[in-house]
Amino acid sequence: MPWVAALGSEAVVETLEGPVRIKIAKHTHSGHRLRLAGKGLGKPGARGDLFIRVEIDIPQNFSTKAEALYKQLEEDSHA
């Protein structure tokens, strides 16, 4: 969903304890890592951090027209 990376929003990711809602910042690019503290594997009997790597690419800079098109894509995806 490129509009999530372009416009910012929330996404649901699976963790060891079930789904968790995370915030995706506006203009997020591939390679960006998000950390969920205590939601991953750690030493035996303990939890570690879960790292989520974004795998989508959007233009570094885009016009207000392009932003409007991303918004339209987002709206159309809910229709």
PDB file of N, CA, C and O in Angstrom:
ATOM      1  N   MET A   1       0.830  -1.167   0.000  1.00  0.00           N
ATOM      2  CA  MET A   1       0.000   0.000   0.000  1.00  0.00           C
ATOM      3  C   MET A   1       0.887   1.247   0.000  1.00  0.00           C
ATOM      4  O   MET A   1       1.278   1.731   1.045  1.00  0.00           O
ATOM      5  N   PRO A   2       1.217   1.747  -1.166  1.00  0.00           N
ATOM      6  CA  PRO A   2       2.120   2.885  -1.252  1.00  0.00           C
ATOM      7  C   PRO A   2       1.578   4.137  -0.595  1.00  0.00           C
ATOM      8  O   PRO A   2       2.346   4.972  -0.123  1.00  0.00           O
ATOM      9  N   TRP A   3       0.262   4.300  -0.527  1.00  0.00           N
ATOM     10  CA  TRP A   3      -0.285   5.496   0.099  1.00  0.00           C
ATOM     11  C   TRP A   3      -0.005   5.539   1.591  1.00  0.00           C
ATOM     12  O   TRP A   3       0.111   6.602   2.167  1.00  0.00           O
ATOM     13  N   VAL A   4       0.133   4.389   2.230  1.00  0.00           N
ATOM     14  CA  VAL A   4       0.477   4.369   3.661  1.00  0.00           C
ATOM     15  C   VAL A   4       1.872   4.948   3.851  1.00  0.00           C
ATOM     16  O   VAL A   4       2.107   5.775   4.722  1.00  0.00           O
ATOM     17  N   ALA A   5       2.825   4.529   3.009  1.00  0.00           N
ATOM     18  CA  ALA A   5       4.191   5.052   3.100  1.00  0.00           C
ATOM     19  C   ALA A   5       4.236   6.523   2.706  1.00  0.00           C
ATOM     20  O   ALA A   5       4.986   7.300   3.290  1.00  0.00           O
ATOM     21  N   ALA A   6       3.447   6.920   1.738  1.00  0.00           N
ATOM     22  CA  ALA A   6       3.480   8.295   1.253  1.00  0.00           C
ATOM     23  C   ALA A   6       2.782   9.263   2.196  1.00  0.00           C
ATOM     24  O   ALA A   6       3.294  10.353   2.475  1.00  0.00           O
ATOM     25  N   LEU A   7       1.625   8.875   2.712  1.00  0.00           N
ATOM     26  CA  LEU A   7       0.804   9.789   3.499  1.00  0.00           C
ATOM     27  C   LEU A   7       0.928   9.596   4.998  1.00  0.00           C
ATOM     28  O   LEU A   7       0.537  10.468   5.774  1.00  0.00           O
ATOM     29  N   GLY A   8       1.446   8.449   5.422  1.00  0.00           N
ATOM     30  CA  GLY A   8       1.474   8.137   6.849  1.00  0.00           C
ATOM     31  C   GLY A   8       0.131   7.557   7.264  1.00  0.00           C
ATOM     32  O   GLY A   8      -0.913   7.943   6.735  1.00  0.00           O
ATOM     33  N   SER A   9       0.148   6.626   8.165  1.00  0.00           N
ATOM     34  CA  SER A   9      -1.085   5.991   8.615  1.00  0.00           C
ATOM     35  C   SER A   9      -0.730   4.977   9.690  1.00  0.00           C
ATOM     36  O   SER A   9       0.336   5.054  10.296  1.00  0.00           O
ATOM     37  N   GLU A  10      -1.611   4.034   9.887  1.00  0.00           N
ATOM     38  CA  GLU A  10      -1.355   2.924  10.796  1.00  0.00           C
ATOM     39  C   GLU A  10      -1.376   1.633  10.000  1.00  0.00           C
ATOM     40  O   GLU A  10      -2.013   1.547   8.957  1.00  0.00           O
ATOM     41  N   ALA A  11      -0.667   0.646  10.512  1.00  0.00           N
ATOM     42  CA  ALA A  11      -0.660  -0.676   9.900  1.00  0.00           C
ATOM     43  C   ALA A  11      -0.713  -1.708  11.017  1.00  0.00           C
ATOM     44  O   ALA A  11      -0.364  -1.413  12.161  1.00  0.00           O
ATOM     45  N   VAL A  12      -1.157  -2.884  10.688  1.00  0.00           N
ATOM     46  CA  VAL A  12      -1.207  -3.981  11.650  1.00  0.00           C
ATOM     47  C   VAL A  12      -0.098  -4.959  11.292  1.00  0.00           C
ATOM     48  O   VAL A  12       0.037  -5.350  10.135  1.00  0.00           O
ATOM     49  N   VAL A  13       0.725  -5.311  12.287  1.00  0.00           N
ATOM     50  CA  VAL A  13       1.790  -6.288  12.083  1.00  0.00           C
ATOM     51  C   VAL A  13       1.600  -7.431  13.071  1.00  0.00           C
ATOM     52  O   VAL A  13       1.098  -7.240  14.172  1.00  0.00           O
ATOM     53  N   GLU A  14       1.998  -8.610  12.651  1.00  0.00           N
ATOM     54  CA  GLU A  14       1.909  -9.784  13.517  1.00  0.00           C
ATOM     55  C   GLU A  14       3.143  -9.840  14.422  1.00  0.00           C
ATOM     56  O   GLU A  14       4.260  -9.622  13.967  1.00  0.00           O
ATOM     57  N   THR A  15       2.922 -10.137  15.691  1.00  0.00           N
ATOM     58  CA  THR A  15       4.005 -10.336  16.641  1.00  0.00           C
ATOM     59  C   THR A  15       3.826 -11.719  17.263  1.00  0.00           C
ATOM     60  O   THR A  15       2.840 -12.414  16.975  1.00  0.00           O
ATOM     61  N   LEU A  16       4.734 -12.091  18.128  1.00  0.00           N
ATOM     62  CA  LEU A  16       4.625 -13.381  18.813  1.00  0.00           C
ATOM     63  C   LEU A  16       3.377 -13.456  19.687  1.00  0.00           C
ATOM     64  O   LEU A  16       2.879 -14.532  19.975  1.00  0.00           O
ATOM     65  N   GLU A  17       2.890 -12.298  20.113  1.00  0.00           N
ATOM     66  CA  GLU A  17       1.722 -12.247  21.000  1.00  0.00           C
ATOM     67  C   GLU A  17       0.441 -11.868  20.272  1.00  0.00           C
ATOM     68  O   GLU A  17      -0.572 -11.611  20.906  1.00  0.00           O
ATOM     69  N   GLY A  18       0.498 -11.801  18.948  1.00  0.00           N
ATOM     70  CA  GLY A  18      -0.676 -11.441  18.179  1.00  0.00           C
ATOM     71  C   GLY A  18      -0.488 -10.116  17.467  1.00  0.00           C
ATOM     72  O   GLY A  18       0.572  -9.492  17.546  1.00  0.00           O
ATOM     73  N   PRO A  19      -1.518  -9.661  16.758  1.00  0.00           N
ATOM     74  CA  PRO A  19      -1.403  -8.445  15.962  1.00  0.00           C
ATOM     75  C   PRO A  19      -1.258  -7.193  16.827  1.00  0.00           C
ATOM     76  O   PRO A  19      -1.825  -7.106  17.912  1.00  0.00           O
ATOM     77  N   VAL A  20      -0.463  -6.239  16.305  1.00  0.00           N
ATOM     78  CA  VAL A  20      -0.226  -4.954  16.968  1.00  0.00           C
ATOM     79  C   VAL A  20      -0.353  -3.859  15.926  1.00  0.00           C
ATOM     80  O   VAL A  20       0.118  -4.011  14.800  1.00  0.00           O
ATOM     81  N   ARG A  21      -0.996  -2.761  16.291  1.00  0.00           N
ATOM     82  CA  ARG A  21      -1.110  -1.605  15.415  1.00  0.00           C
ATOM     83  C   ARG A  21       0.112  -0.711  15.600  1.00  0.00           C
ATOM     84  O   ARG A  21       0.481  -0.403  16.719  1.00  0.00           O
ATOM     85  N   ILE A  22       0.723  -0.313  14.475  1.00  0.00           N
ATOM     86  CA  ILE A  22       1.873   0.586  14.533  1.00  0.00           C
ATOM     87  C   ILE A  22       1.599   1.809  13.662  1.00  0.00           C
ATOM     88  O   ILE A  22       0.781   1.752  12.745  1.00  0.00           O
ATOM     89  N   LYS A  23       2.272   2.899  13.969  1.00  0.00           N
ATOM     90  CA  LYS A  23       2.153   4.105  13.165  1.00  0.00           C
ATOM     91  C   LYS A  23       3.268   4.127  12.130  1.00  0.00           C
ATOM     92  O   LYS A  23       4.419   3.846  12.443  1.00  0.00           O
ATOM     93  N   ILE A  24       2.897   4.449  10.903  1.00  0.00           N
ATOM     94  CA  ILE A  24       3.848   4.616   9.817  1.00  0.00           C
ATOM     95  C   ILE A  24       3.915   6.110   9.531  1.00  0.00           C
ATOM     96  O   ILE A  24       2.894   6.739   9.234  1.00  0.00           O
ATOM     97  N   ALA A  25       5.110   6.680   9.626  1.00  0.00           N
ATOM     98  CA  ALA A  25       5.278   8.118   9.407  1.00  0.00           C
ATOM     99  C   ALA A  25       5.139   8.466   7.926  1.00  0.00           C
ATOM    100  O   ALA A  25       5.427   7.645   7.045  1.00  0.00           O
ATOM    101  N   LYS A  26       4.708   9.674   7.664  1.00  0.00           N
ATOM    102  CA  LYS A  26       4.605  10.182   6.303  1.00  0.00           C
ATOM    103  C   LYS A  26       5.997  10.153   5.660  1.00  0.00           C
ATOM    104  O   LYS A  26       6.991  10.407   6.324  1.00  0.00           O
ATOM    105  N   HIS A  27       6.063   9.832   4.381  1.00  0.00           N
ATOM    106  CA  HIS A  27       7.303   9.780   3.595  1.00  0.00           C
ATOM    107  C   HIS A  27       8.237   8.666   4.066  1.00  0.00           C
ATOM    108  O   HIS A  27       9.455   8.819   4.045  1.00  0.00           O
ATOM    109  N   THR A  28       7.709   7.533   4.494  1.00  0.00           N
ATOM    110  CA  THR A  28       8.528   6.393   4.900  1.00  0.00           C
ATOM    111  C   THR A  28       9.040   5.662   3.661  1.00  0.00           C
ATOM    112  O   THR A  28       8.284   5.407   2.733  1.00  0.00           O
ATOM    113  N   HIS A  29      10.327   5.339   3.652  1.00  0.00           N
ATOM    114  CA  HIS A  29      10.960   4.697   2.491  1.00  0.00           C
ATOM    115  C   HIS A  29      11.478   3.311   2.845  1.00  0.00           C
ATOM    116  O   HIS A  29      11.659   2.981   4.016  1.00  0.00           O
ATOM    117  N   SER A  30      11.771   2.535   1.807  1.00  0.00           N
ATOM    118  CA  SER A  30      12.357   1.209   1.993  1.00  0.00           C
ATOM    119  C   SER A  30      13.628   1.306   2.813  1.00  0.00           C
ATOM    120  O   SER A  30      14.388   2.257   2.688  1.00  0.00           O
ATOM    121  N   GLY A  31      13.836   0.295   3.636  1.00  0.00           N
ATOM    122  CA  GLY A  31      15.021   0.255   4.486  1.00  0.00           C
ATOM    123  C   GLY A  31      14.802   0.854   5.855  1.00  0.00           C
ATOM    124  O   GLY A  31      15.571   0.599   6.775  1.00  0.00           O
ATOM    125  N   HIS A  32      13.744   1.642   6.021  1.00  0.00           N
ATOM    126  CA  HIS A  32      13.446   2.222   7.336  1.00  0.00           C
ATOM    127  C   HIS A  32      13.076   1.103   8.297  1.00  0.00           C
ATOM    128  O   HIS A  32      12.356   0.190   7.927  1.00  0.00           O
ATOM    129  N   ARG A  33      13.604   1.175   9.513  1.00  0.00           N
ATOM    130  CA  ARG A  33      13.307   0.144  10.513  1.00  0.00           C
ATOM    131  C   ARG A  33      12.465   0.729  11.639  1.00  0.00           C
ATOM    132  O   ARG A  33      12.725   1.828  12.109  1.00  0.00           O
ATOM    133  N   LEU A  34      11.492  -0.034  12.059  1.00  0.00           N
ATOM    134  CA  LEU A  34      10.654   0.314  13.206  1.00  0.00           C
ATOM    135  C   LEU A  34      10.937  -0.708  14.297  1.00  0.00           C
ATOM    136  O   LEU A  34      11.073  -1.893  14.017  1.00  0.00           O
ATOM    137  N   ARG A  35      11.022  -0.254  15.537  1.00  0.00           N
ATOM    138  CA  ARG A  35      11.326  -1.157  16.650  1.00  0.00           C
ATOM    139  C   ARG A  35      10.131  -1.251  17.583  1.00  0.00           C
ATOM    140  O   ARG A  35       9.583  -0.244  18.019  1.00  0.00           O
ATOM    141  N   LEU A  36       9.734  -2.473  17.879  1.00  0.00           N
ATOM    142  CA  LEU A  36       8.692  -2.726  18.868  1.00  0.00           C
ATOM    143  C   LEU A  36       9.366  -3.369  20.076  1.00  0.00           C
ATOM    144  O   LEU A  36       9.729  -4.548  20.047  1.00  0.00           O
ATOM    145  N   ALA A  37       9.535  -2.591  21.112  1.00  0.00           N
ATOM    146  CA  ALA A  37      10.241  -3.055  22.305  1.00  0.00           C
ATOM    147  C   ALA A  37       9.478  -4.194  22.979  1.00  0.00           C
ATOM    148  O   ALA A  37       8.266  -4.113  23.185  1.00  0.00           O
ATOM    149  N   GLY A  38      10.200  -5.278  23.292  1.00  0.00           N
ATOM    150  CA  GLY A  38       9.632  -6.400  24.024  1.00  0.00           C
ATOM    151  C   GLY A  38       8.674  -7.274  23.245  1.00  0.00           C
ATOM    152  O   GLY A  38       7.991  -8.122  23.820  1.00  0.00           O
ATOM    153  N   LYS A  39       8.615  -7.122  21.932  1.00  0.00           N
ATOM    154  CA  LYS A  39       7.678  -7.911  21.121  1.00  0.00           C
ATOM    155  C   LYS A  39       8.362  -8.989  20.299  1.00  0.00           C
ATOM    156  O   LYS A  39       7.720  -9.690  19.535  1.00  0.00           O
ATOM    157  N   GLY A  40       9.681  -9.159  20.456  1.00  0.00           N
ATOM    158  CA  GLY A  40      10.414 -10.145  19.674  1.00  0.00           C
ATOM    159  C   GLY A  40      11.026 -11.214  20.548  1.00  0.00           C
ATOM    160  O   GLY A  40      10.723 -11.337  21.740  1.00  0.00           O
ATOM    161  N   LEU A  41      11.909 -11.999  19.953  1.00  0.00           N
ATOM    162  CA  LEU A  41      12.604 -13.047  20.677  1.00  0.00           C
ATOM    163  C   LEU A  41      13.806 -12.467  21.416  1.00  0.00           C
ATOM    164  O   LEU A  41      14.469 -11.568  20.919  1.00  0.00           O
ATOM    165  N   GLY A  42      14.079 -13.018  22.589  1.00  0.00           N
ATOM    166  CA  GLY A  42      15.234 -12.599  23.371  1.00  0.00           C
ATOM    167  C   GLY A  42      15.915 -13.810  23.964  1.00  0.00           C
ATOM    168  O   GLY A  42      15.776 -14.933  23.478  1.00  0.00           O
ATOM    169  N   LYS A  43      16.634 -13.592  25.040  1.00  0.00           N
ATOM    170  CA  LYS A  43      17.271 -14.700  25.750  1.00  0.00           C
ATOM    171  C   LYS A  43      16.182 -15.629  26.277  1.00  0.00           C
ATOM    172  O   LYS A  43      15.040 -15.211  26.462  1.00  0.00           O
ATOM    173  N   PRO A  44      16.527 -16.892  26.526  1.00  0.00           N
ATOM    174  CA  PRO A  44      15.508 -17.831  27.023  1.00  0.00           C
ATOM    175  C   PRO A  44      14.738 -17.262  28.227  1.00  0.00           C
ATOM    176  O   PRO A  44      15.332 -16.766  29.174  1.00  0.00           O
ATOM    177  N   GLY A  45      13.426 -17.287  28.113  1.00  0.00           N
ATOM    178  CA  GLY A  45      12.571 -16.784  29.184  1.00  0.00           C
ATOM    179  C   GLY A  45      12.349 -15.288  29.153  1.00  0.00           C
ATOM    180  O   GLY A  45      11.688 -14.732  30.020  1.00  0.00           O
ATOM    181  N   ALA A  46      12.890 -14.620  28.173  1.00  0.00           N
ATOM    182  CA  ALA A  46      12.743 -13.160  28.091  1.00  0.00           C
ATOM    183  C   ALA A  46      12.341 -12.758  26.668  1.00  0.00           C
ATOM    184  O   ALA A  46      12.488 -13.529  25.726  1.00  0.00           O
ATOM    185  N   ARG A  47      11.849 -11.563  26.550  1.00  0.00           N
ATOM    186  CA  ARG A  47      11.484 -11.013  25.247  1.00  0.00           C
ATOM    187  C   ARG A  47      12.546 -10.011  24.822  1.00  0.00           C
ATOM    188  O   ARG A  47      13.135  -9.311  25.629  1.00  0.00           O
ATOM    189  N   GLY A  48      12.766  -9.943  23.525  1.00  0.00           N
ATOM    190  CA  GLY A  48      13.653  -8.948  22.944  1.00  0.00           C
ATOM    191  C   GLY A  48      12.826  -7.996  22.101  1.00  0.00           C
ATOM    192  O   GLY A  48      11.598  -8.005  22.142  1.00  0.00           O
ATOM    193  N   ASP A  49      13.492  -7.179  21.344  1.00  0.00           N
ATOM    194  CA  ASP A  49      12.799  -6.230  20.485  1.00  0.00           C
ATOM    195  C   ASP A  49      12.513  -6.858  19.127  1.00  0.00           C
ATOM    196  O   ASP A  49      13.282  -7.679  18.630  1.00  0.00           O
ATOM    197  N   LEU A  50      11.403  -6.467  18.542  1.00  0.00           N
ATOM    198  CA  LEU A  50      11.039  -6.892  17.202  1.00  0.00           C
ATOM    199  C   LEU A  50      11.308  -5.726  16.268  1.00  0.00           C
ATOM    200  O   LEU A  50      10.846  -4.610  16.510  1.00  0.00           O
ATOM    201  N   PHE A  51      12.084  -5.960  15.216  1.00  0.00           N
ATOM    202  CA  PHE A  51      12.372  -4.917  14.243  1.00  0.00           C
ATOM    203  C   PHE A  51      11.601  -5.200  12.966  1.00  0.00           C
ATOM    204  O   PHE A  51      11.599  -6.330  12.472  1.00  0.00           O
ATOM    205  N   ILE A  52      10.968  -4.178  12.455  1.00  0.00           N
ATOM    206  CA  ILE A  52      10.185  -4.274  11.233  1.00  0.00           C
ATOM    207  C   ILE A  52      10.881  -3.418  10.189  1.00  0.00           C
ATOM    208  O   ILE A  52      11.148  -2.239  10.440  1.00  0.00           O
ATOM    209  N   ARG A  53      11.189  -4.002   9.047  1.00  0.00           N
ATOM    210  CA  ARG A  53      11.845  -3.255   7.980  1.00  0.00           C
ATOM    211  C   ARG A  53      10.826  -2.961   6.886  1.00  0.00           C
ATOM    212  O   ARG A  53      10.155  -3.865   6.385  1.00  0.00           O
ATOM    213  N   VAL A  54      10.730  -1.700   6.513  1.00  0.00           N
ATOM    214  CA  VAL A  54       9.809  -1.277   5.462  1.00  0.00           C
ATOM    215  C   VAL A  54      10.377  -1.695   4.116  1.00  0.00           C
ATOM    216  O   VAL A  54      11.553  -1.500   3.840  1.00  0.00           O
ATOM    217  N   GLU A  55       9.533  -2.290   3.297  1.00  0.00           N
ATOM    218  CA  GLU A  55       9.949  -2.739   1.968  1.00  0.00           C
ATOM    219  C   GLU A  55       9.013  -2.167   0.915  1.00  0.00           C
ATOM    220  O   GLU A  55       8.236  -2.893   0.295  1.00  0.00           O
ATOM    221  N   ILE A  56       9.054  -0.868   0.743  1.00  0.00           N
ATOM    222  CA  ILE A  56       8.290  -0.176  -0.293  1.00  0.00           C
ATOM    223  C   ILE A  56       9.042   1.093  -0.619  1.00  0.00           C
ATOM    224  O   ILE A  56       9.749   1.626   0.226  1.00  0.00           O
ATOM    225  N   ASP A  57       8.923   1.549  -1.831  1.00  0.00           N
ATOM    226  CA  ASP A  57       9.630   2.765  -2.178  1.00  0.00           C
ATOM    227  C   ASP A  57       8.668   3.763  -2.785  1.00  0.00           C
ATOM    228  O   ASP A  57       7.802   3.406  -3.582  1.00  0.00           O
ATOM    229  N   ILE A  58       8.843   4.997  -2.384  1.00  0.00           N
ATOM    230  CA  ILE A  58       8.069   6.114  -2.913  1.00  0.00           C
ATOM    231  C   ILE A  58       9.071   7.194  -3.295  1.00  0.00           C
ATOM    232  O   ILE A  58      10.214   7.174  -2.834  1.00  0.00           O
ATOM    233  N   PRO A  59       8.681   8.151  -4.117  1.00  0.00           N
ATOM    234  CA  PRO A  59       9.609   9.221  -4.478  1.00  0.00           C
ATOM    235  C   PRO A  59      10.077   9.995  -3.237  1.00  0.00           C
ATOM    236  O   PRO A  59       9.320  10.159  -2.281  1.00  0.00           O
ATOM    237  N   GLN A  60      11.331  10.475  -3.267  1.00  0.00           N
ATOM    238  CA  GLN A  60      11.855  11.255  -2.142  1.00  0.00           C
ATOM    239  C   GLN A  60      10.997  12.493  -1.912  1.00  0.00           C
ATOM    240  O   GLN A  60      10.656  12.830  -0.799  1.00  0.00           O
ATOM    241  N   ASN A  61      10.660  13.177  -2.969  1.00  0.00           N
ATOM    242  CA  ASN A  61       9.814  14.377  -2.893  1.00  0.00           C
ATOM    243  C   ASN A  61       8.708  14.224  -3.918  1.00  0.00           C
ATOM    244  O   ASN A  61       8.955  13.769  -5.026  1.00  0.00           O
ATOM    245  N   PHE A  62       7.510  14.610  -3.543  1.00  0.00           N
ATOM    246  CA  PHE A  62       6.441  14.583  -4.523  1.00  0.00           C
ATOM    247  C   PHE A  62       5.558  15.810  -4.358  1.00  0.00           C
ATOM    248  O   PHE A  62       5.491  16.424  -3.303  1.00  0.00           O
ATOM    249  N   SER A  63       4.911  16.159  -5.436  1.00  0.00           N
ATOM    250  CA  SER A  63       4.106  17.385  -5.498  1.00  0.00           C
ATOM    251  C   SER A  63       2.800  17.222  -4.739  1.00  0.00           C
ATOM    252  O   SER A  63       2.410  16.122  -4.343  1.00  0.00           O
ATOM    253  N   THR A  64       2.107  18.331  -4.566  1.00  0.00           N
ATOM    254  CA  THR A  64       0.798  18.276  -3.913  1.00  0.00           C
ATOM    255  C   THR A  64      -0.188  17.496  -4.785  1.00  0.00           C
ATOM    256  O   THR A  64      -1.080  16.840  -4.269  1.00  0.00           O
ATOM    257  N   LYS A  65      -0.004  17.555  -6.115  1.00  0.00           N
ATOM    258  CA  LYS A  65      -0.857  16.771  -7.015  1.00  0.00           C
ATOM    259  C   LYS A  65      -0.636  15.275  -6.785  1.00  0.00           C
ATOM    260  O   LYS A  65      -1.596  14.501  -6.712  1.00  0.00           O
ATOM    261  N   ALA A  66       0.636  14.870  -6.656  1.00  0.00           N
ATOM    262  CA  ALA A  66       0.931  13.457  -6.386  1.00  0.00           C
ATOM    263  C   ALA A  66       0.356  13.036  -5.038  1.00  0.00           C
ATOM    264  O   ALA A  66      -0.178  11.937  -4.896  1.00  0.00           O
ATOM    265  N   GLU A  67       0.446  13.910  -4.041  1.00  0.00           N
ATOM    266  CA  GLU A  67      -0.124  13.599  -2.731  1.00  0.00           C
ATOM    267  C   GLU A  67      -1.629  13.401  -2.841  1.00  0.00           C
ATOM    268  O   GLU A  67      -2.190  12.485  -2.235  1.00  0.00           O
ATOM    269  N   ALA A  68      -2.287  14.238  -3.636  1.00  0.00           N
ATOM    270  CA  ALA A  68      -3.730  14.098  -3.840  1.00  0.00           C
ATOM    271  C   ALA A  68      -4.049  12.760  -4.507  1.00  0.00           C
ATOM    272  O   ALA A  68      -5.045  12.107  -4.168  1.00  0.00           O
ATOM    273  N   LEU A  69      -3.202  12.332  -5.422  1.00  0.00           N
ATOM    274  CA  LEU A  69      -3.414  11.043  -6.086  1.00  0.00           C
ATOM    275  C   LEU A  69      -3.239   9.886  -5.107  1.00  0.00           C
ATOM    276  O   LEU A  69      -3.992   8.910  -5.155  1.00  0.00           O
ATOM    277  N   TYR A  70      -2.244   9.987  -4.215  1.00  0.00           N
ATOM    278  CA  TYR A  70      -2.090   8.957  -3.180  1.00  0.00           C
ATOM    279  C   TYR A  70      -3.341   8.907  -2.292  1.00  0.00           C
ATOM    280  O   TYR A  70      -3.811   7.830  -1.924  1.00  0.00           O
ATOM    281  N   LYS A  71      -3.882  10.073  -1.953  1.00  0.00           N
ATOM    282  CA  LYS A  71      -5.102  10.115  -1.135  1.00  0.00           C
ATOM    283  C   LYS A  71      -6.257   9.454  -1.862  1.00  0.00           C
ATOM    284  O   LYS A  71      -7.055   8.744  -1.264  1.00  0.00           O
ATOM    285  N   GLN A  72      -6.346   9.683  -3.167  1.00  0.00           N
ATOM    286  CA  GLN A  72      -7.402   9.051  -3.959  1.00  0.00           C
ATOM    287  C   GLN A  72      -7.228   7.532  -3.969  1.00  0.00           C
ATOM    288  O   GLN A  72      -8.199   6.784  -3.843  1.00  0.00           O
ATOM    289  N   LEU A  73      -5.987   7.063  -4.126  1.00  0.00           N
ATOM    290  CA  LEU A  73      -5.732   5.624  -4.066  1.00  0.00           C
ATOM    291  C   LEU A  73      -6.181   5.035  -2.728  1.00  0.00           C
ATOM    292  O   LEU A  73      -6.779   3.960  -2.682  1.00  0.00           O
ATOM    293  N   GLU A  74      -5.868   5.754  -1.659  1.00  0.00           N
ATOM    294  CA  GLU A  74      -6.260   5.276  -0.328  1.00  0.00           C
ATOM    295  C   GLU A  74      -7.771   5.178  -0.223  1.00  0.00           C
ATOM    296  O   GLU A  74      -8.309   4.181   0.239  1.00  0.00           O
ATOM    297  N   GLU A  75      -8.476   6.227  -0.671  1.00  0.00           N
ATOM    298  CA  GLU A  75      -9.940   6.213  -0.598  1.00  0.00           C
ATOM    299  C   GLU A  75     -10.519   5.096  -1.451  1.00  0.00           C
ATOM    300  O   GLU A  75     -11.448   4.399  -1.029  1.00  0.00           O
ATOM    301  N   ASP A  76      -9.967   4.901  -2.652  1.00  0.00           N
ATOM    302  CA  ASP A  76     -10.458   3.858  -3.542  1.00  0.00           C
ATOM    303  C   ASP A  76     -10.226   2.467  -2.977  1.00  0.00           C
ATOM    304  O   ASP A  76     -10.978   1.534  -3.257  1.00  0.00           O
ATOM    305  N   SER A  77      -9.180   2.308  -2.173  1.00  0.00           N
ATOM    306  CA  SER A  77      -8.894   0.993  -1.608  1.00  0.00           C
ATOM    307  C   SER A  77      -9.922   0.590  -0.554  1.00  0.00           C
ATOM    308  O   SER A  77     -10.075  -0.590  -0.253  1.00  0.00           O
ATOM    309  N   HIS A  78     -10.627   1.567   0.018  1.00  0.00           N
ATOM    310  CA  HIS A  78     -11.645   1.280   1.028  1.00  0.00           C
ATOM    311  C   HIS A  78     -13.034   1.128   0.431  1.00  0.00           C
ATOM    312  O   HIS A  78     -13.977   0.809   1.136  1.00  0.00           O
ATOM    313  N   ALA A  79     -13.151   1.394  -0.866  1.00  0.00           N
ATOM    314  CA  ALA A  79     -14.474   1.343  -1.521  1.00  0.00           C
ATOM    315  C   ALA A  79     -14.882  -0.075  -1.833  1.00  0.00           C
ATOM    316  O   ALA A  79     -14.200  -0.997  -1.872  1.00  0.00           O
TER     317      ALA A  79
END
